[in-house]
PDB file of C-alpha atoms in Angstrom:
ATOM      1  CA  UNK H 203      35.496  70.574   8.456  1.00 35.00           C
ATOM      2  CA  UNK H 204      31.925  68.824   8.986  1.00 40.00           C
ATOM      3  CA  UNK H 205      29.721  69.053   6.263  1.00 41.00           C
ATOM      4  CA  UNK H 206      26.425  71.107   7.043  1.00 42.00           C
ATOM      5  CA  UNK H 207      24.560  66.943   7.451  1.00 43.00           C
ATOM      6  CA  UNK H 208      26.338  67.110  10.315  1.00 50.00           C
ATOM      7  CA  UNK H 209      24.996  70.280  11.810  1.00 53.00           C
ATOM      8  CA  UNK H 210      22.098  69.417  13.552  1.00 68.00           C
ATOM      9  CA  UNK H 211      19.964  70.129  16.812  1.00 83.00           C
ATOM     10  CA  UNK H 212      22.070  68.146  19.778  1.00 89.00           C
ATOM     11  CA  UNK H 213      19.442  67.059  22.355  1.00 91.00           C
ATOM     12  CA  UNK H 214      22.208  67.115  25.536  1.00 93.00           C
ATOM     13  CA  UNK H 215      19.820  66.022  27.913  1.00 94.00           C
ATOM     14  CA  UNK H 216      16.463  64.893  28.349  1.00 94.00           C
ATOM     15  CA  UNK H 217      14.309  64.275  31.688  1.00 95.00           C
ATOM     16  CA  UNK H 218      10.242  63.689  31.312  1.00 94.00           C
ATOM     17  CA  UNK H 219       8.580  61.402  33.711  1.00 94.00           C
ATOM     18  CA  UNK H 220       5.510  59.109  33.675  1.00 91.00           C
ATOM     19  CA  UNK H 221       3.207  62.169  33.882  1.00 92.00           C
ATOM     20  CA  UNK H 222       4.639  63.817  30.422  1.00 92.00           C
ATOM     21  CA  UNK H 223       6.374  67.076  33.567  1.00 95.00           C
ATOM     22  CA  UNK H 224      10.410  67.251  32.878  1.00 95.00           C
ATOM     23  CA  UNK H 225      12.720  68.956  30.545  1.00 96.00           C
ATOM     24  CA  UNK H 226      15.347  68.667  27.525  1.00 96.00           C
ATOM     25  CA  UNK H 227      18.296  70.761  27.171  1.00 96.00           C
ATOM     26  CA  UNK H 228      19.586  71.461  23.305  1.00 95.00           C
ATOM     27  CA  UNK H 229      21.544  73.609  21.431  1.00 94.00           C
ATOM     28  CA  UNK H 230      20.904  74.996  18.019  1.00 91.00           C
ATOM     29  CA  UNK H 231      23.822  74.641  15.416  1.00 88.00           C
ATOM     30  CA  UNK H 232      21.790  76.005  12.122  1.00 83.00           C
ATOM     31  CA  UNK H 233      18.970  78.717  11.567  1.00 83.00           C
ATOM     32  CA  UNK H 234      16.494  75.692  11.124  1.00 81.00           C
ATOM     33  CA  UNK H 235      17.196  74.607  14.442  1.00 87.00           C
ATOM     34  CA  UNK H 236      15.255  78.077  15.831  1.00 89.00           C
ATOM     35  CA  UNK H 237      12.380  77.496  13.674  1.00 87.00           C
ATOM     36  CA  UNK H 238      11.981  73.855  15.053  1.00 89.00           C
ATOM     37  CA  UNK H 239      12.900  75.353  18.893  1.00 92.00           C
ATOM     38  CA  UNK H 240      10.387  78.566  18.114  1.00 92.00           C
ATOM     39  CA  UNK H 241       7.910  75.560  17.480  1.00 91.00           C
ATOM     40  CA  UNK H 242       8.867  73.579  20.475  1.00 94.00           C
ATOM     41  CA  UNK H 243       8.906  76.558  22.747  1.00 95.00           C
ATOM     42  CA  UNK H 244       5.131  77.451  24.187  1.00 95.00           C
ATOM     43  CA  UNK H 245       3.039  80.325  26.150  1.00 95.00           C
ATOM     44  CA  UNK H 246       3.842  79.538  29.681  1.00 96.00           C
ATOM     45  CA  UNK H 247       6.656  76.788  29.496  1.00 96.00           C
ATOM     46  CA  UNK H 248      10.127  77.781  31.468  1.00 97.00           C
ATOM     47  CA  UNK H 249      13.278  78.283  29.331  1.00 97.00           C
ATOM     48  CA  UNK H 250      16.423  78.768  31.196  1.00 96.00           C
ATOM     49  CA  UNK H 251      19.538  80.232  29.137  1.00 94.00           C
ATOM     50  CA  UNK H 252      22.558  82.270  29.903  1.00 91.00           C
ATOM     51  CA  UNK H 253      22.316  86.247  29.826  1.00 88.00           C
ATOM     52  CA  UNK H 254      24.475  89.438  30.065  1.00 83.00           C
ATOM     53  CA  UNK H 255      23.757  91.118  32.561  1.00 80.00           C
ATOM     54  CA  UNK H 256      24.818  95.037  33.276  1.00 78.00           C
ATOM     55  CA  UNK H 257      25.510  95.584  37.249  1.00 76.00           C
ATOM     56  CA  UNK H 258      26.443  98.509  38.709  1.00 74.00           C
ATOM     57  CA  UNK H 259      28.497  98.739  41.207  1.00 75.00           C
ATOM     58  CA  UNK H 260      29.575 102.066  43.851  1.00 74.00           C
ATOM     59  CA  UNK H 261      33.269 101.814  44.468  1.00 72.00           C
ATOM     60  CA  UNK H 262      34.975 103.676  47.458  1.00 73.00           C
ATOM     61  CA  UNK H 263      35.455 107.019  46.229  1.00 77.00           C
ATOM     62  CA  UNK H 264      31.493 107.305  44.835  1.00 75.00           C
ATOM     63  CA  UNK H 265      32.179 106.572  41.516  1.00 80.00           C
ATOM     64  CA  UNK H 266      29.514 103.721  39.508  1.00 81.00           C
ATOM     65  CA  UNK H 267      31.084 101.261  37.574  1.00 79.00           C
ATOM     66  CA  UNK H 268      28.980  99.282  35.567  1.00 80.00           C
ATOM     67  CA  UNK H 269      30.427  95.547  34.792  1.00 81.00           C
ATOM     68  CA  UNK H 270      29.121  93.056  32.216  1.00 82.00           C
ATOM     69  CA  UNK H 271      28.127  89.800  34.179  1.00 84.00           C
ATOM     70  CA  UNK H 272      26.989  86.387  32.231  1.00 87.00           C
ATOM     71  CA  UNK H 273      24.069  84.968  34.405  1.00 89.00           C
ATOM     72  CA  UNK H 274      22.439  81.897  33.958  1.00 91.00           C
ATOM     73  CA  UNK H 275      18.381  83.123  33.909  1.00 93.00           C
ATOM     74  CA  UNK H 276      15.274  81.153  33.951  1.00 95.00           C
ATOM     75  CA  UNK H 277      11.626  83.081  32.679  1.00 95.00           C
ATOM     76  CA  UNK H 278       8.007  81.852  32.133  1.00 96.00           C
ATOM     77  CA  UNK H 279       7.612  82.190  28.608  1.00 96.00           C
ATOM     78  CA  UNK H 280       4.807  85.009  27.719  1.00 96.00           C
ATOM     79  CA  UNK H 281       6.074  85.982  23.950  1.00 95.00           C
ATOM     80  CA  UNK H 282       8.775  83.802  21.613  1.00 94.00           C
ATOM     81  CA  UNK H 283       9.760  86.105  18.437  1.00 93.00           C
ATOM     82  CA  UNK H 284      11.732  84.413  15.473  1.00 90.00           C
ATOM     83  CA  UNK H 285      14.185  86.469  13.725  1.00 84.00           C
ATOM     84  CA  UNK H 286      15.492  84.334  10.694  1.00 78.00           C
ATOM     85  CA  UNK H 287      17.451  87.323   9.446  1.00 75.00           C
ATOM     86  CA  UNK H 288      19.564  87.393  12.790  1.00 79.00           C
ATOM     87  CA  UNK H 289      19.300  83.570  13.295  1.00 80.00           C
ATOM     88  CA  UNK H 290      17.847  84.591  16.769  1.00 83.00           C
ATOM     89  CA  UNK H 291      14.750  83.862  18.824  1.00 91.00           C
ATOM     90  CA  UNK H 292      13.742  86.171  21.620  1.00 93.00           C
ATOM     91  CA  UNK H 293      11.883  85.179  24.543  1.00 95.00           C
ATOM     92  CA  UNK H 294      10.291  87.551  26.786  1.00 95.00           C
ATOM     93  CA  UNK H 295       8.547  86.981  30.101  1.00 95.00           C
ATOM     94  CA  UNK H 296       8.589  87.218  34.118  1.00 95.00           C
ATOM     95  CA  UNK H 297      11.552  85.918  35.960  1.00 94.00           C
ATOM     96  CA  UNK H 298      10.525  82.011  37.112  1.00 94.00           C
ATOM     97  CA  UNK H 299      14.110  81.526  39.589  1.00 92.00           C
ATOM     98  CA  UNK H 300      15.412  84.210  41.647  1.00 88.00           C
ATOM     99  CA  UNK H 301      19.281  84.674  41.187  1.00 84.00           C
ATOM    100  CA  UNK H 302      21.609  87.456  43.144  1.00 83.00           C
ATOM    101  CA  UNK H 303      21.114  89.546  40.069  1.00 83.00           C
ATOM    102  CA  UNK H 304      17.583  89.329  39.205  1.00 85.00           C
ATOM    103  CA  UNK H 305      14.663  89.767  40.969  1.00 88.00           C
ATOM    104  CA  UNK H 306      11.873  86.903  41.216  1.00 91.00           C
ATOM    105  CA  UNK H 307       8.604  88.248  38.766  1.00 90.00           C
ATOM    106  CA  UNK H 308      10.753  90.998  37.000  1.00 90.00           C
ATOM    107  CA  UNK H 309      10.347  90.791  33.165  1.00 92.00           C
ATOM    108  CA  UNK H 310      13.049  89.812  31.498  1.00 91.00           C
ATOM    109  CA  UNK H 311      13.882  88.843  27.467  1.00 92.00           C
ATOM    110  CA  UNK H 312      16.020  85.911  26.729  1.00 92.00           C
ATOM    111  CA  UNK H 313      17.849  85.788  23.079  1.00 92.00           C
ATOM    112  CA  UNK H 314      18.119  81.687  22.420  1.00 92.00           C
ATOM    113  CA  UNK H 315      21.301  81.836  19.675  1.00 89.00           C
ATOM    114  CA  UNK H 316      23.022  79.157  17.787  1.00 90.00           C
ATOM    115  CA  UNK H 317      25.558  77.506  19.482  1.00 92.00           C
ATOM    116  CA  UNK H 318      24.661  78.018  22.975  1.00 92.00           C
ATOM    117  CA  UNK H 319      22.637  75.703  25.378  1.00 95.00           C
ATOM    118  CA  UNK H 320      19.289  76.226  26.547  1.00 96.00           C
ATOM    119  CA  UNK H 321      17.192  74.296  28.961  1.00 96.00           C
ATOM    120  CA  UNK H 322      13.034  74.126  27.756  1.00 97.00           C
ATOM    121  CA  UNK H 323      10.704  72.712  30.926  1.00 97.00           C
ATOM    122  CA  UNK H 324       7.068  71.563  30.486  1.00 97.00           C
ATOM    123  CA  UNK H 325       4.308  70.470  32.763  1.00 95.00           C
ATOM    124  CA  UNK H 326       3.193  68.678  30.148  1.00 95.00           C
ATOM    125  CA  UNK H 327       5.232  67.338  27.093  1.00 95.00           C
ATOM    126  CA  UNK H 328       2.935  65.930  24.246  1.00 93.00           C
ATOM    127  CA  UNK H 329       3.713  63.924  21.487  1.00 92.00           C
ATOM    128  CA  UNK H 330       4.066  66.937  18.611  1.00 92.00           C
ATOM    129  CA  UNK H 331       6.635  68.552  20.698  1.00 93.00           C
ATOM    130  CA  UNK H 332       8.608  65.502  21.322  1.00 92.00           C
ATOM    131  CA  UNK H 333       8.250  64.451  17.628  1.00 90.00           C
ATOM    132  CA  UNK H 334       9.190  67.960  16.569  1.00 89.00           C
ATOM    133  CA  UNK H 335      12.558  67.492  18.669  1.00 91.00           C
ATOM    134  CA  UNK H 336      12.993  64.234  17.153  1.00 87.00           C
ATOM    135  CA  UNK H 337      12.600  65.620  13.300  1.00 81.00           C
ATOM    136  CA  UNK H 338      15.223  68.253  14.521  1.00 83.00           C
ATOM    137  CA  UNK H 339      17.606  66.154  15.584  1.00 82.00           C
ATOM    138  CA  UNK H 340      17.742  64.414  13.033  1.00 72.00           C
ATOM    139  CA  UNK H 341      20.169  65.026  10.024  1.00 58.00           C
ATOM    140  CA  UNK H 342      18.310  64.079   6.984  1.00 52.00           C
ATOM    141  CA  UNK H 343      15.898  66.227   7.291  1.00 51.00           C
ATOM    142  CA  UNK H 344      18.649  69.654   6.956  1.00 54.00           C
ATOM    143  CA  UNK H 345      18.826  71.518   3.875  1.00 57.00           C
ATOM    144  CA  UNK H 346      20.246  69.978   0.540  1.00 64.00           C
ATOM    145  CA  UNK H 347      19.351  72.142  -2.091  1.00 75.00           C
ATOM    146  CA  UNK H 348      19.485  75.796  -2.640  1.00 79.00           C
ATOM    147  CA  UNK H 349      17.852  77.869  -4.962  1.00 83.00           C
ATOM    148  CA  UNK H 350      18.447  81.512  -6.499  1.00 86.00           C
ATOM    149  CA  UNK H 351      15.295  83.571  -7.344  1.00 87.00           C
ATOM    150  CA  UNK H 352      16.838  86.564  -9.627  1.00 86.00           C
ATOM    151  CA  UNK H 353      15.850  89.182 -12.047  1.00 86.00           C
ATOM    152  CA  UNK H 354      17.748  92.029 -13.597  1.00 84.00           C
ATOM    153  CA  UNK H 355      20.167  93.430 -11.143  1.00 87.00           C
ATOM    154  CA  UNK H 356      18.299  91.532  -8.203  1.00 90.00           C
ATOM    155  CA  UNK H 357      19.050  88.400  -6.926  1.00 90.00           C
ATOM    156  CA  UNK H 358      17.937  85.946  -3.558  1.00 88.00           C
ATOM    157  CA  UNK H 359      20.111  83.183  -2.597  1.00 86.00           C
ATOM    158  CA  UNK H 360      17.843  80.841  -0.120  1.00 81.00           C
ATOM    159  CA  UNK H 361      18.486  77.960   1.285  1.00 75.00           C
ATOM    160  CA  UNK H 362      15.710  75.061   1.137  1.00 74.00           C
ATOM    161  CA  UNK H 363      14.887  72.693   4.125  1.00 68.00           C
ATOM    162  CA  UNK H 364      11.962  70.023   5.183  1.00 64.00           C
ATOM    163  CA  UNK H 365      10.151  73.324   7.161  1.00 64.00           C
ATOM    164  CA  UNK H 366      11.405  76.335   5.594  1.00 67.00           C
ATOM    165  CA  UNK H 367      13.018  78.680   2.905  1.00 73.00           C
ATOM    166  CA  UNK H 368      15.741  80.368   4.619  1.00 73.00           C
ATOM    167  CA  UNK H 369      17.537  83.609   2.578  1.00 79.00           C
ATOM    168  CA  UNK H 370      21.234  84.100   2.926  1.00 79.00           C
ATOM    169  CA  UNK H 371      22.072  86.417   0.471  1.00 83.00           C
ATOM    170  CA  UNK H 372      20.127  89.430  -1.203  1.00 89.00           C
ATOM    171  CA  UNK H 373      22.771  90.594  -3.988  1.00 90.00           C
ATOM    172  CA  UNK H 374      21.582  93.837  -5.447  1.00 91.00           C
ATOM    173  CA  UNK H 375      23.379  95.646  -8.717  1.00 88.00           C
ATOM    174  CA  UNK H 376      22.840  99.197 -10.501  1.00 88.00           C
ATOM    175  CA  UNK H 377      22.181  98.110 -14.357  1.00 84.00           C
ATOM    176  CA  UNK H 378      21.899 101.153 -16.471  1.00 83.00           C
ATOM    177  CA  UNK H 379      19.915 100.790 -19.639  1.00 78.00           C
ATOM    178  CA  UNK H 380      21.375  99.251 -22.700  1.00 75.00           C
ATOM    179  CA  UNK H 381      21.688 102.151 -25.127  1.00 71.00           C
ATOM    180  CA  UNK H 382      23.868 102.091 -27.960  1.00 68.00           C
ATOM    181  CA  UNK H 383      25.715 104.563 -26.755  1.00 63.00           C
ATOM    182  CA  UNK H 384      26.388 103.332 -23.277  1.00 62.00           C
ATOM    183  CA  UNK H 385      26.502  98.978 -23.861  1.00 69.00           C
ATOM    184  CA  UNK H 386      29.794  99.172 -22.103  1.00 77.00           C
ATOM    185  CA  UNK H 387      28.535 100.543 -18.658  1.00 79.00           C
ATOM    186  CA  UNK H 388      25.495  98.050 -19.336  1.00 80.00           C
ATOM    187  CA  UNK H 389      27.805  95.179 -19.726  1.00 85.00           C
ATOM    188  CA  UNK H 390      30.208  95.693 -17.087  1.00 87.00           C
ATOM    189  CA  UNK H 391      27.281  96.380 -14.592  1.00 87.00           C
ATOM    190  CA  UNK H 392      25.854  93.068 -15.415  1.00 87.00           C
ATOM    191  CA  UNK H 393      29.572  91.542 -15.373  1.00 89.00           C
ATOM    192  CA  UNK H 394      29.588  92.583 -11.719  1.00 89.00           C
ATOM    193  CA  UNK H 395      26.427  91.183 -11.082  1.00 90.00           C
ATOM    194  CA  UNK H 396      27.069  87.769 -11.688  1.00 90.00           C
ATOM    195  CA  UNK H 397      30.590  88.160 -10.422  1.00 91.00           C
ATOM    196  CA  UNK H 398      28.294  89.427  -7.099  1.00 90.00           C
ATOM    197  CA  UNK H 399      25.665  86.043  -7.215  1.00 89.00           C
ATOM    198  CA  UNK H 400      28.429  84.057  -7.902  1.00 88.00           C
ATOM    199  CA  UNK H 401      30.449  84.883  -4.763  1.00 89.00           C
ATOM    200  CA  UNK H 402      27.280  84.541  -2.734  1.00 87.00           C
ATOM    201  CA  UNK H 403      26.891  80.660  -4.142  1.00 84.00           C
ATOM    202  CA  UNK H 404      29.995  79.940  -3.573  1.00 83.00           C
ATOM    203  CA  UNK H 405      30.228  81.378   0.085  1.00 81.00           C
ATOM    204  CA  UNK H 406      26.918  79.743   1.212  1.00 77.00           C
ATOM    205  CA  UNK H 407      26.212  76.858  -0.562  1.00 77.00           C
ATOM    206  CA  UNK H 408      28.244  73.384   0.422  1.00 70.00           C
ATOM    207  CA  UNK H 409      28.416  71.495  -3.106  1.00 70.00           C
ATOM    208  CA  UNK H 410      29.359  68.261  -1.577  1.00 67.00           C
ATOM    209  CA  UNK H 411      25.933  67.690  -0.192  1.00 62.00           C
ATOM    210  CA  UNK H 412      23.504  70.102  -2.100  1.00 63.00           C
ATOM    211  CA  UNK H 413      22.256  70.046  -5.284  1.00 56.00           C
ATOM    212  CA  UNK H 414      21.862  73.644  -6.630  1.00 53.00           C
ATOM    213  CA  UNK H 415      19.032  74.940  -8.515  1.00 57.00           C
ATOM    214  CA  UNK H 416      18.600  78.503  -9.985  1.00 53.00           C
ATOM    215  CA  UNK H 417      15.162  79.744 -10.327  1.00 56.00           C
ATOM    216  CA  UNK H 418      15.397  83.058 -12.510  1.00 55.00           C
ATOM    217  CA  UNK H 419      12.591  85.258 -13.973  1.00 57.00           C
ATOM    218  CA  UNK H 420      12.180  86.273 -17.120  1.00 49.00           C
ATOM    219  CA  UNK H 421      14.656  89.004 -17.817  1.00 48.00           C
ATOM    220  CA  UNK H 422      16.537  91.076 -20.720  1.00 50.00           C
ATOM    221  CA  UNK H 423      19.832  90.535 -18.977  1.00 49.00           C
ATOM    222  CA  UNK H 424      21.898  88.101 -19.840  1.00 50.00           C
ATOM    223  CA  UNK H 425      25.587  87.728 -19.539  1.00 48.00           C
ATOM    224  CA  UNK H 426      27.475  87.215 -23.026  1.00 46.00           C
ATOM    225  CA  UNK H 427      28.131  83.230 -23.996  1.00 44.00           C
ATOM    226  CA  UNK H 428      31.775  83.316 -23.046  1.00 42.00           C
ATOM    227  CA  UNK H 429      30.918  84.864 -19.773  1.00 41.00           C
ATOM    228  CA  UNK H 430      28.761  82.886 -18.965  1.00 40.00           C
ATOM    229  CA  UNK H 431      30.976  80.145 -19.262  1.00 41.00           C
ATOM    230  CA  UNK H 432      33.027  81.513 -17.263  1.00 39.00           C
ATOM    231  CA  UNK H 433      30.316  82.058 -14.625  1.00 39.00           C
ATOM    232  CA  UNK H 434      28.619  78.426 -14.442  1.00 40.00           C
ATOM    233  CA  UNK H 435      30.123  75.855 -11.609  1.00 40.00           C
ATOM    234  CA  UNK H 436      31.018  73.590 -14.399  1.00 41.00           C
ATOM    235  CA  UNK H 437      34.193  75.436 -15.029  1.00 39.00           C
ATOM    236  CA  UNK H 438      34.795  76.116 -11.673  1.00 37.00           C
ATOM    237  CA  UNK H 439      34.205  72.195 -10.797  1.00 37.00           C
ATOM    238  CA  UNK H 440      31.146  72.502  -9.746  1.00 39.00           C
ATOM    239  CA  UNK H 441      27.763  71.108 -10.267  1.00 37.00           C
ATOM    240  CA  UNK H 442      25.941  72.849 -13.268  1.00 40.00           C
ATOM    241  CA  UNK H 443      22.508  74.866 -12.498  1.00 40.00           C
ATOM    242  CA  UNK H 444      19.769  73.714 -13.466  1.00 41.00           C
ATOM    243  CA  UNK H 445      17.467  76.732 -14.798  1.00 37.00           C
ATOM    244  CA  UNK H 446      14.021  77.439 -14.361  1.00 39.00           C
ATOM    245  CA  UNK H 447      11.132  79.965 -13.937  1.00 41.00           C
ATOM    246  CA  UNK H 448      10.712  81.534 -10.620  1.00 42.00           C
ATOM    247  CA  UNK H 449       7.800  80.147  -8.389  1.00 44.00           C
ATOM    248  CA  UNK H 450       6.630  81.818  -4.770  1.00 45.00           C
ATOM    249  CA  UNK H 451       9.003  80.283  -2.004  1.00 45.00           C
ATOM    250  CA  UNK H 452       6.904  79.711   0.749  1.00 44.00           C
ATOM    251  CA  UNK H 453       7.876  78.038   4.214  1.00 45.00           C
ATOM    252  CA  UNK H 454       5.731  74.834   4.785  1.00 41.00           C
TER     253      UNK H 454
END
């Protein structure tokens, strides 16, 4: 399997002439590879990417069937919406090349997804853009380091790259009080919880090529000493966490 250095932007093709006009066509293979694209991407540029389309269709008796067609569909950009959540940017504008399907001027959205081409036009490329696509394209700059933000029965799993803080997991957990006459319900509920954050590191986070950090608040709950051991990624040969207080993660 490829490690997650080599998931980067792939530049397929790129055509700009002497006057800066032309286009590139890419593909996105992580969630970083939106944000870069959603900064590429400008009011009034052309992006061309495949659709589904829903065509109806009046068959010899009357009846309307409606098929699902894939259609190749080019729009002037007039909005670009980032959803890291979804790992999907939406682009939204009028139809820039009529097809069979589609009518030239009608407004049309465009979801740009990971994995799948999509073709970005300029009149005028400048150097930030190209530099942006260069930065993208370019695997050292991809996450290697994660980070968990957690407090008592809450806990963020995020991801941390060059341009942003991406969250993967949100692991929440019930935690009754600690009462004397309830510490096993308290314990087991914080049992599961770790259980819970553990699962998440080890389901999103590549130890061969991040470092992990966990960033914790100041909290009553902590796991007993022998299950804690049991918890760390030193036993489970892993890297051990390295523990500190909980700062605002902000995307630069």
């Amino acid at each position: 399997t490829s490690s997650s250095h080599d998931l980067k932007m792939k530049l397929l093709k790129k055509f700009i002439d002497k006057d800066g006009h032309g286009h590139v066509v890419l593909r996105a293979e992580e969630t970083e590879d939106l944000w870069h694209a959603y900064h590429i991407i400008a009011i009034g540029d052309t992006v061309t990417a495949s659709s589904i389309r829903k065509i109806q269709k009046e068959s010899a008796t009357g009846s309307i069937d409606t098929d699902r067609v894939k259609v190749s569909v080019s729009i002037t950009v007039a909005k670009v919406d980032f959803d890291p959540a979804s790992e999907t940017m939406r682009l939204s504008g009028p139809v820039a090349v009529e097809n069979k399907f589609i009518k030239m001027g009608a407004f049309h959205t465009l979801d740009v997804e990971l994995n799948k081409n999509f073709t970005v036009e300029k009149a005028e490329w400048d150097p930030i853009a190209l530099d942006r696509i260069a930065t993208a394209c370019e695997p050292a700059h991809h996450a290697d380091a994660a980070a968990i933000v957690m407090s008592e029965g809450l806990a963020h799993l995020c991801l941390l790259t060059q341009g942003m803080t991406i969250v993967k997991s949100k692991i929440e957990t019930a935690i009754p009080r600690k009462r004397k006459s309830a510490i096993s319900g308290h314990e087991k509920a914080l049992h599961r919880f770790f259980d819970a954050v553990m699962q998440a590191i080890l389901r999103h986070v590549d130890f061969t090529v991040m470092a992990c950090r966990s960033s914790s608040r100041p909290s009553p709950a902590r796991p007993s000493p022998s299950r804690s051991r049991a918890l760390t990624p030193s036993t489970m040969s892993r890297p051990r966490f390295r523990t500190r207080r909980a700062s605002p993660l902000t995307n630069s």
